[in-house]
Amino acid sequence: MRQLILDLLPQGHPALEDFVVGSNGEALTALAGWLMPGSRETVFLLWGDSGVGKTHLLRGSSPESCSDARQDPDLSSIAGAAPCLAVDNVEALSERGQLALFNQINRRRATGGRLLAAANVAPAQLHLREDLRTRLASGLLYRLLPLPEAEQLTALAEHARRRGLVLPPPALRYLFSRAPRDMQSLTALLTAIEHYALEHKRPITLPLLREVLHTSASSCA
């Protein structure tokens, strides 16, 4: 399924205003305040399970300087001059990447720059060098919580409505019962379905959804 999503997704960056807040209102308010000019905190760390929206918020907050430690564990392509640097999946950093991030935090403390980071667990549980864990824990820390199932279904319906897509309730329930349950994957799949329907000039119906999900499952086999 993910290969089909990657093949059909449009290029671009997620927007903060598209994030489905759910129970994360406090974290979103704090992040918005931290991004404003004049914030004195150097580090802002978001943590939580996969699929709760950490990557969405990092890319939406710092689209031009967002690095992913899973793809670049050494942070070899880190944009050091950016005023706000974002590093996703810090738990995947190599020793070299950990040192690079530690130096970036120190440099930004001295110059007034900022670092937005994301991890799958709280800093105390990260298997990183102690001085880096201390630096990451020194700023603002917020855990992102997953949306309850009912809110996910409502959010998915709202995303479809915003795109002008007509998804009958049976089609929506079918999609939700068989697709990944995190909102990032659900939203990406909805975008992929839209492109698939447009490419084949067909309405979004249960047969089309079955075809898309069957095709994506086959491509991952």
PDB file of C-alpha atoms in Angstrom:
ATOM      1  CA  MET A   1       0.000   0.000   0.000  1.00  0.00           C
ATOM      2  CA  ARG A   2       2.763   2.466   0.905  1.00  0.00           C
ATOM      3  CA  GLN A   3       4.464   2.044  -2.494  1.00  0.00           C
ATOM      4  CA  LEU A   4       1.251   3.054  -4.274  1.00  0.00           C
ATOM      5  CA  ILE A   5       0.886   6.013  -1.938  1.00  0.00           C
ATOM      6  CA  LEU A   6       4.454   7.128  -2.661  1.00  0.00           C
ATOM      7  CA  ASP A   7       3.917   6.722  -6.397  1.00  0.00           C
ATOM      8  CA  LEU A   8       0.761   8.848  -6.458  1.00  0.00           C
ATOM      9  CA  LEU A   9       1.336  11.464  -3.770  1.00  0.00           C
ATOM     10  CA  PRO A  10       1.901  15.015  -5.041  1.00  0.00           C
ATOM     11  CA  GLN A  11       5.085  16.812  -4.091  1.00  0.00           C
ATOM     12  CA  GLY A  12       4.906  19.463  -1.423  1.00  0.00           C
ATOM     13  CA  HIS A  13       4.900  20.052   2.297  1.00  0.00           C
ATOM     14  CA  PRO A  14       2.118  19.491   4.811  1.00  0.00           C
ATOM     15  CA  ALA A  15       0.580  22.597   6.339  1.00  0.00           C
ATOM     16  CA  LEU A  16       0.158  23.151  10.062  1.00  0.00           C
ATOM     17  CA  GLU A  17      -3.447  24.207   9.554  1.00  0.00           C
ATOM     18  CA  ASP A  18      -4.229  20.782   8.057  1.00  0.00           C
ATOM     19  CA  PHE A  19      -3.157  18.944  11.202  1.00  0.00           C
ATOM     20  CA  VAL A  20      -6.047  17.218  12.978  1.00  0.00           C
ATOM     21  CA  VAL A  21      -5.618  18.410  16.559  1.00  0.00           C
ATOM     22  CA  GLY A  22      -7.722  15.970  18.567  1.00  0.00           C
ATOM     23  CA  SER A  23      -6.354  15.818  22.110  1.00  0.00           C
ATOM     24  CA  ASN A  24      -3.144  17.634  21.134  1.00  0.00           C
ATOM     25  CA  GLY A  25      -4.382  21.205  21.494  1.00  0.00           C
ATOM     26  CA  GLU A  26      -1.873  22.120  24.194  1.00  0.00           C
ATOM     27  CA  ALA A  27       1.059  20.837  22.141  1.00  0.00           C
ATOM     28  CA  LEU A  28      -0.111  22.686  19.014  1.00  0.00           C
ATOM     29  CA  THR A  29      -0.600  25.940  20.927  1.00  0.00           C
ATOM     30  CA  ALA A  30       2.868  25.628  22.449  1.00  0.00           C
ATOM     31  CA  LEU A  31       4.443  24.885  19.069  1.00  0.00           C
ATOM     32  CA  ALA A  32       2.754  27.890  17.458  1.00  0.00           C
ATOM     33  CA  GLY A  33       4.048  30.118  20.262  1.00  0.00           C
ATOM     34  CA  TRP A  34       7.542  28.668  19.989  1.00  0.00           C
ATOM     35  CA  LEU A  35       7.639  29.381  16.259  1.00  0.00           C
ATOM     36  CA  MET A  36       6.820  33.042  16.814  1.00  0.00           C
ATOM     37  CA  PRO A  37       9.680  35.572  16.770  1.00  0.00           C
ATOM     38  CA  GLY A  38      11.018  36.239  20.219  1.00  0.00           C
ATOM     39  CA  SER A  39      10.787  32.709  21.594  1.00  0.00           C
ATOM     40  CA  ARG A  40      13.731  32.104  23.929  1.00  0.00           C
ATOM     41  CA  GLU A  41      13.641  28.315  24.067  1.00  0.00           C
ATOM     42  CA  THR A  42      16.200  26.679  21.797  1.00  0.00           C
ATOM     43  CA  VAL A  43      14.770  23.151  21.666  1.00  0.00           C
ATOM     44  CA  PHE A  44      11.226  21.883  21.096  1.00  0.00           C
ATOM     45  CA  LEU A  45      10.788  18.101  21.158  1.00  0.00           C
ATOM     46  CA  LEU A  46       7.684  16.199  20.057  1.00  0.00           C
ATOM     47  CA  TRP A  47       7.450  12.529  20.924  1.00  0.00           C
ATOM     48  CA  GLY A  48       4.923   9.758  20.506  1.00  0.00           C
ATOM     49  CA  ASP A  49       4.052   6.602  18.621  1.00  0.00           C
ATOM     50  CA  SER A  50       4.360   6.263  14.872  1.00  0.00           C
ATOM     51  CA  GLY A  51       1.530   7.876  12.945  1.00  0.00           C
ATOM     52  CA  VAL A  52       0.484  10.525  15.477  1.00  0.00           C
ATOM     53  CA  GLY A  53       1.639  13.399  13.240  1.00  0.00           C
ATOM     54  CA  LYS A  54       5.184  14.241  14.331  1.00  0.00           C
ATOM     55  CA  THR A  55       6.544  14.326  10.771  1.00  0.00           C
ATOM     56  CA  HIS A  56       3.582  16.427   9.616  1.00  0.00           C
ATOM     57  CA  LEU A  57       4.329  19.071  12.251  1.00  0.00           C
ATOM     58  CA  LEU A  58       8.078  19.097  11.625  1.00  0.00           C
ATOM     59  CA  ARG A  59       7.708  19.465   7.871  1.00  0.00           C
ATOM     60  CA  GLY A  60       4.954  22.029   8.293  1.00  0.00           C
ATOM     61  CA  SER A  61       7.029  24.083  10.735  1.00  0.00           C
ATOM     62  CA  SER A  62      10.361  23.982   8.917  1.00  0.00           C
ATOM     63  CA  PRO A  63       9.785  22.752   5.364  1.00  0.00           C
ATOM     64  CA  GLU A  64      13.116  23.898   3.951  1.00  0.00           C
ATOM     65  CA  SER A  65      15.368  22.447   6.670  1.00  0.00           C
ATOM     66  CA  CYS A  66      13.822  19.180   7.832  1.00  0.00           C
ATOM     67  CA  SER A  67      16.139  16.159   8.091  1.00  0.00           C
ATOM     68  CA  ASP A  68      15.103  12.563   8.760  1.00  0.00           C
ATOM     69  CA  ALA A  69      17.583  10.518  10.793  1.00  0.00           C
ATOM     70  CA  ARG A  70      16.180   7.291   9.354  1.00  0.00           C
ATOM     71  CA  GLN A  71      17.258   8.397   5.888  1.00  0.00           C
ATOM     72  CA  ASP A  72      20.364  10.335   6.946  1.00  0.00           C
ATOM     73  CA  PRO A  73      21.579   8.973  10.320  1.00  0.00           C
ATOM     74  CA  ASP A  74      24.829  10.970  10.084  1.00  0.00           C
ATOM     75  CA  LEU A  75      22.930  14.219   9.375  1.00  0.00           C
ATOM     76  CA  SER A  76      25.379  14.740   6.531  1.00  0.00           C
ATOM     77  CA  SER A  77      22.938  16.994   4.666  1.00  0.00           C
ATOM     78  CA  ILE A  78      21.872  19.042   7.661  1.00  0.00           C
ATOM     79  CA  ALA A  79      21.091  22.678   6.830  1.00  0.00           C
ATOM     80  CA  GLY A  80      23.236  24.269   9.517  1.00  0.00           C
ATOM     81  CA  ALA A  81      22.535  27.868   8.531  1.00  0.00           C
ATOM     82  CA  ALA A  82      18.752  27.600   8.764  1.00  0.00           C
ATOM     83  CA  PRO A  83      17.271  29.681  11.624  1.00  0.00           C
ATOM     84  CA  CYS A  84      14.923  26.817  12.552  1.00  0.00           C
ATOM     85  CA  LEU A  85      16.254  23.314  12.020  1.00  0.00           C
ATOM     86  CA  ALA A  86      13.985  20.235  12.229  1.00  0.00           C
ATOM     87  CA  VAL A  87      15.265  16.689  12.801  1.00  0.00           C
ATOM     88  CA  ASP A  88      12.835  13.768  12.657  1.00  0.00           C
ATOM     89  CA  ASN A  89      13.318  10.305  14.215  1.00  0.00           C
ATOM     90  CA  VAL A  90      16.278  11.291  16.390  1.00  0.00           C
ATOM     91  CA  GLU A  91      16.320   7.764  17.860  1.00  0.00           C
ATOM     92  CA  ALA A  92      17.849   6.604  14.546  1.00  0.00           C
ATOM     93  CA  LEU A  93      20.903   8.881  14.735  1.00  0.00           C
ATOM     94  CA  SER A  94      24.332   7.313  14.330  1.00  0.00           C
ATOM     95  CA  GLU A  95      27.209   8.306  16.605  1.00  0.00           C
ATOM     96  CA  ARG A  96      28.295  10.870  14.039  1.00  0.00           C
ATOM     97  CA  GLY A  97      24.755  12.174  13.713  1.00  0.00           C
ATOM     98  CA  GLN A  98      24.398  12.458  17.481  1.00  0.00           C
ATOM     99  CA  LEU A  99      27.549  14.551  17.660  1.00  0.00           C
ATOM    100  CA  ALA A 100      26.344  16.730  14.783  1.00  0.00           C
ATOM    101  CA  LEU A 101      23.011  17.351  16.512  1.00  0.00           C
ATOM    102  CA  PHE A 102      24.698  18.050  19.856  1.00  0.00           C
ATOM    103  CA  ASN A 103      26.914  20.662  18.172  1.00  0.00           C
ATOM    104  CA  GLN A 104      23.918  22.182  16.375  1.00  0.00           C
ATOM    105  CA  ILE A 105      22.050  22.641  19.654  1.00  0.00           C
ATOM    106  CA  ASN A 106      25.063  24.297  21.282  1.00  0.00           C
ATOM    107  CA  ARG A 107      25.571  26.570  18.280  1.00  0.00           C
ATOM    108  CA  ARG A 108      21.915  27.587  18.279  1.00  0.00           C
ATOM    109  CA  ARG A 109      21.957  28.304  21.965  1.00  0.00           C
ATOM    110  CA  ALA A 110      24.781  30.738  21.326  1.00  0.00           C
ATOM    111  CA  THR A 111      23.318  32.376  18.223  1.00  0.00           C
ATOM    112  CA  GLY A 112      19.592  32.370  18.978  1.00  0.00           C
ATOM    113  CA  GLY A 113      18.659  29.698  16.451  1.00  0.00           C
ATOM    114  CA  ARG A 114      16.150  26.949  17.190  1.00  0.00           C
ATOM    115  CA  LEU A 115      15.824  23.191  16.841  1.00  0.00           C
ATOM    116  CA  LEU A 116      12.587  21.235  16.428  1.00  0.00           C
ATOM    117  CA  ALA A 117      13.008  17.490  16.954  1.00  0.00           C
ATOM    118  CA  ALA A 118      10.829  14.385  17.041  1.00  0.00           C
ATOM    119  CA  ALA A 119      11.309  10.997  18.661  1.00  0.00           C
ATOM    120  CA  ASN A 120       9.278   7.859  19.268  1.00  0.00           C
ATOM    121  CA  VAL A 121       9.847   7.967  23.047  1.00  0.00           C
ATOM    122  CA  ALA A 122      10.579  10.555  25.728  1.00  0.00           C
ATOM    123  CA  PRO A 123      14.209  11.786  25.999  1.00  0.00           C
ATOM    124  CA  ALA A 124      14.926   9.696  29.109  1.00  0.00           C
ATOM    125  CA  GLN A 125      14.213   6.541  27.098  1.00  0.00           C
ATOM    126  CA  LEU A 126      16.268   7.422  24.040  1.00  0.00           C
ATOM    127  CA  HIS A 127      19.376   5.308  23.454  1.00  0.00           C
ATOM    128  CA  LEU A 128      21.553   8.308  22.662  1.00  0.00           C
ATOM    129  CA  ARG A 129      24.660   9.816  24.209  1.00  0.00           C
ATOM    130  CA  GLU A 130      23.877  11.296  27.594  1.00  0.00           C
ATOM    131  CA  ASP A 131      24.860  14.882  26.779  1.00  0.00           C
ATOM    132  CA  LEU A 132      22.539  14.887  23.732  1.00  0.00           C
ATOM    133  CA  ARG A 133      19.637  13.426  25.714  1.00  0.00           C
ATOM    134  CA  THR A 134      20.166  16.159  28.299  1.00  0.00           C
ATOM    135  CA  ARG A 135      20.118  18.843  25.616  1.00  0.00           C
ATOM    136  CA  LEU A 136      16.949  17.451  24.030  1.00  0.00           C
ATOM    137  CA  ALA A 137      15.249  17.340  27.427  1.00  0.00           C
ATOM    138  CA  SER A 138      16.255  20.893  28.291  1.00  0.00           C
ATOM    139  CA  GLY A 139      13.625  22.599  26.142  1.00  0.00           C
ATOM    140  CA  LEU A 140       9.884  22.196  25.605  1.00  0.00           C
ATOM    141  CA  LEU A 141       8.654  18.588  25.575  1.00  0.00           C
ATOM    142  CA  TYR A 142       5.239  17.470  24.339  1.00  0.00           C
ATOM    143  CA  ARG A 143       3.791  14.049  23.706  1.00  0.00           C
ATOM    144  CA  LEU A 144       1.445  13.702  20.734  1.00  0.00           C
ATOM    145  CA  LEU A 145      -1.527  11.426  21.342  1.00  0.00           C
ATOM    146  CA  PRO A 146      -3.287   9.349  18.656  1.00  0.00           C
ATOM    147  CA  LEU A 147      -6.815  10.216  17.628  1.00  0.00           C
ATOM    148  CA  PRO A 148      -9.620   7.938  18.848  1.00  0.00           C
ATOM    149  CA  GLU A 149     -11.184   5.853  16.074  1.00  0.00           C
ATOM    150  CA  ALA A 150     -14.336   7.969  15.868  1.00  0.00           C
ATOM    151  CA  GLU A 151     -12.275  11.165  15.496  1.00  0.00           C
ATOM    152  CA  GLN A 152     -10.104   9.529  12.828  1.00  0.00           C
ATOM    153  CA  LEU A 153     -13.178   8.616  10.808  1.00  0.00           C
ATOM    154  CA  THR A 154     -14.600  12.132  11.179  1.00  0.00           C
ATOM    155  CA  ALA A 155     -11.250  13.663  10.211  1.00  0.00           C
ATOM    156  CA  LEU A 156     -10.968  11.423   7.161  1.00  0.00           C
ATOM    157  CA  ALA A 157     -14.457  12.439   6.057  1.00  0.00           C
ATOM    158  CA  GLU A 158     -13.541  16.104   6.545  1.00  0.00           C
ATOM    159  CA  HIS A 159     -10.352  15.709   4.472  1.00  0.00           C
ATOM    160  CA  ALA A 160     -12.419  14.164   1.692  1.00  0.00           C
ATOM    161  CA  ARG A 161     -14.978  16.980   1.884  1.00  0.00           C
ATOM    162  CA  ARG A 162     -12.278  19.647   1.641  1.00  0.00           C
ATOM    163  CA  ARG A 163     -10.971  18.011  -1.519  1.00  0.00           C
ATOM    164  CA  GLY A 164     -14.443  17.951  -3.015  1.00  0.00           C
ATOM    165  CA  LEU A 165     -14.509  14.161  -2.939  1.00  0.00           C
ATOM    166  CA  VAL A 166     -17.812  12.362  -2.607  1.00  0.00           C
ATOM    167  CA  LEU A 167     -17.276   9.362  -0.359  1.00  0.00           C
ATOM    168  CA  PRO A 168     -20.535   7.581   0.517  1.00  0.00           C
ATOM    169  CA  PRO A 169     -20.605   6.310   4.121  1.00  0.00           C
ATOM    170  CA  PRO A 170     -20.189   2.649   3.036  1.00  0.00           C
ATOM    171  CA  ALA A 171     -17.096   3.577   0.999  1.00  0.00           C
ATOM    172  CA  LEU A 172     -15.674   5.585   3.874  1.00  0.00           C
ATOM    173  CA  ARG A 173     -16.212   2.746   6.340  1.00  0.00           C
ATOM    174  CA  TYR A 174     -14.741   0.227   3.892  1.00  0.00           C
ATOM    175  CA  LEU A 175     -11.629   2.334   3.444  1.00  0.00           C
ATOM    176  CA  PHE A 176     -11.222   2.956   7.153  1.00  0.00           C
ATOM    177  CA  SER A 177     -11.633  -0.734   8.041  1.00  0.00           C
ATOM    178  CA  ARG A 178      -8.862  -1.847   5.668  1.00  0.00           C
ATOM    179  CA  ALA A 179      -6.393   1.044   5.572  1.00  0.00           C
ATOM    180  CA  PRO A 180      -3.668   1.903   8.095  1.00  0.00           C
ATOM    181  CA  ARG A 181      -5.186   3.584  11.149  1.00  0.00           C
ATOM    182  CA  ASP A 182      -2.742   6.485  11.573  1.00  0.00           C
ATOM    183  CA  MET A 183      -3.937   9.782  10.114  1.00  0.00           C
ATOM    184  CA  GLN A 184      -0.775  10.354   8.084  1.00  0.00           C
ATOM    185  CA  SER A 185      -1.281   7.112   6.153  1.00  0.00           C
ATOM    186  CA  LEU A 186      -5.038   7.604   5.873  1.00  0.00           C
ATOM    187  CA  THR A 187      -4.636  11.103   4.466  1.00  0.00           C
ATOM    188  CA  ALA A 188      -1.919   9.944   2.080  1.00  0.00           C
ATOM    189  CA  LEU A 189      -4.107   7.077   0.893  1.00  0.00           C
ATOM    190  CA  LEU A 190      -7.020   9.450   0.343  1.00  0.00           C
ATOM    191  CA  THR A 191      -4.780  11.621  -1.827  1.00  0.00           C
ATOM    192  CA  ALA A 192      -3.606   8.568  -3.745  1.00  0.00           C
ATOM    193  CA  ILE A 193      -7.194   7.445  -4.343  1.00  0.00           C
ATOM    194  CA  GLU A 194      -8.087  10.900  -5.625  1.00  0.00           C
ATOM    195  CA  HIS A 195      -5.215  10.824  -8.127  1.00  0.00           C
ATOM    196  CA  TYR A 196      -6.064   7.265  -9.164  1.00  0.00           C
ATOM    197  CA  ALA A 197      -9.689   8.185  -9.793  1.00  0.00           C
ATOM    198  CA  LEU A 198      -8.705  11.261 -11.793  1.00  0.00           C
ATOM    199  CA  GLU A 199      -6.156   9.336 -13.829  1.00  0.00           C
ATOM    200  CA  HIS A 200      -8.691   6.657 -14.741  1.00  0.00           C
ATOM    201  CA  LYS A 201     -11.586   9.125 -15.000  1.00  0.00           C
ATOM    202  CA  ARG A 202     -13.788   7.140 -12.640  1.00  0.00           C
ATOM    203  CA  PRO A 203     -15.911   8.107  -9.637  1.00  0.00           C
ATOM    204  CA  ILE A 204     -14.815   6.966  -6.180  1.00  0.00           C
ATOM    205  CA  THR A 205     -16.937   3.894  -5.542  1.00  0.00           C
ATOM    206  CA  LEU A 206     -16.530   0.693  -3.563  1.00  0.00           C
ATOM    207  CA  PRO A 207     -15.247  -1.180  -6.661  1.00  0.00           C
ATOM    208  CA  LEU A 208     -12.608   1.514  -7.227  1.00  0.00           C
ATOM    209  CA  LEU A 209     -11.514   1.373  -3.571  1.00  0.00           C
ATOM    210  CA  ARG A 210     -11.250  -2.413  -3.747  1.00  0.00           C
ATOM    211  CA  GLU A 211      -9.177  -2.080  -6.904  1.00  0.00           C
ATOM    212  CA  VAL A 212      -6.821   0.477  -5.359  1.00  0.00           C
ATOM    213  CA  LEU A 213      -6.324  -1.518  -2.160  1.00  0.00           C
ATOM    214  CA  HIS A 214      -5.855  -4.763  -4.099  1.00  0.00           C
ATOM    215  CA  THR A 215      -3.331  -3.125  -6.437  1.00  0.00           C
ATOM    216  CA  SER A 216      -1.393  -1.595  -3.544  1.00  0.00           C
ATOM    217  CA  ALA A 217      -1.359  -4.912  -1.652  1.00  0.00           C
ATOM    218  CA  SER A 218      -0.059  -6.695  -4.751  1.00  0.00           C
ATOM    219  CA  SER A 219       2.681  -4.103  -5.278  1.00  0.00           C
ATOM    220  CA  CYS A 220       3.918  -4.691  -1.722  1.00  0.00           C
ATOM    221  CA  ALA A 221       3.932  -8.487  -2.036  1.00  0.00           C
TER     222      ALA A 221
END
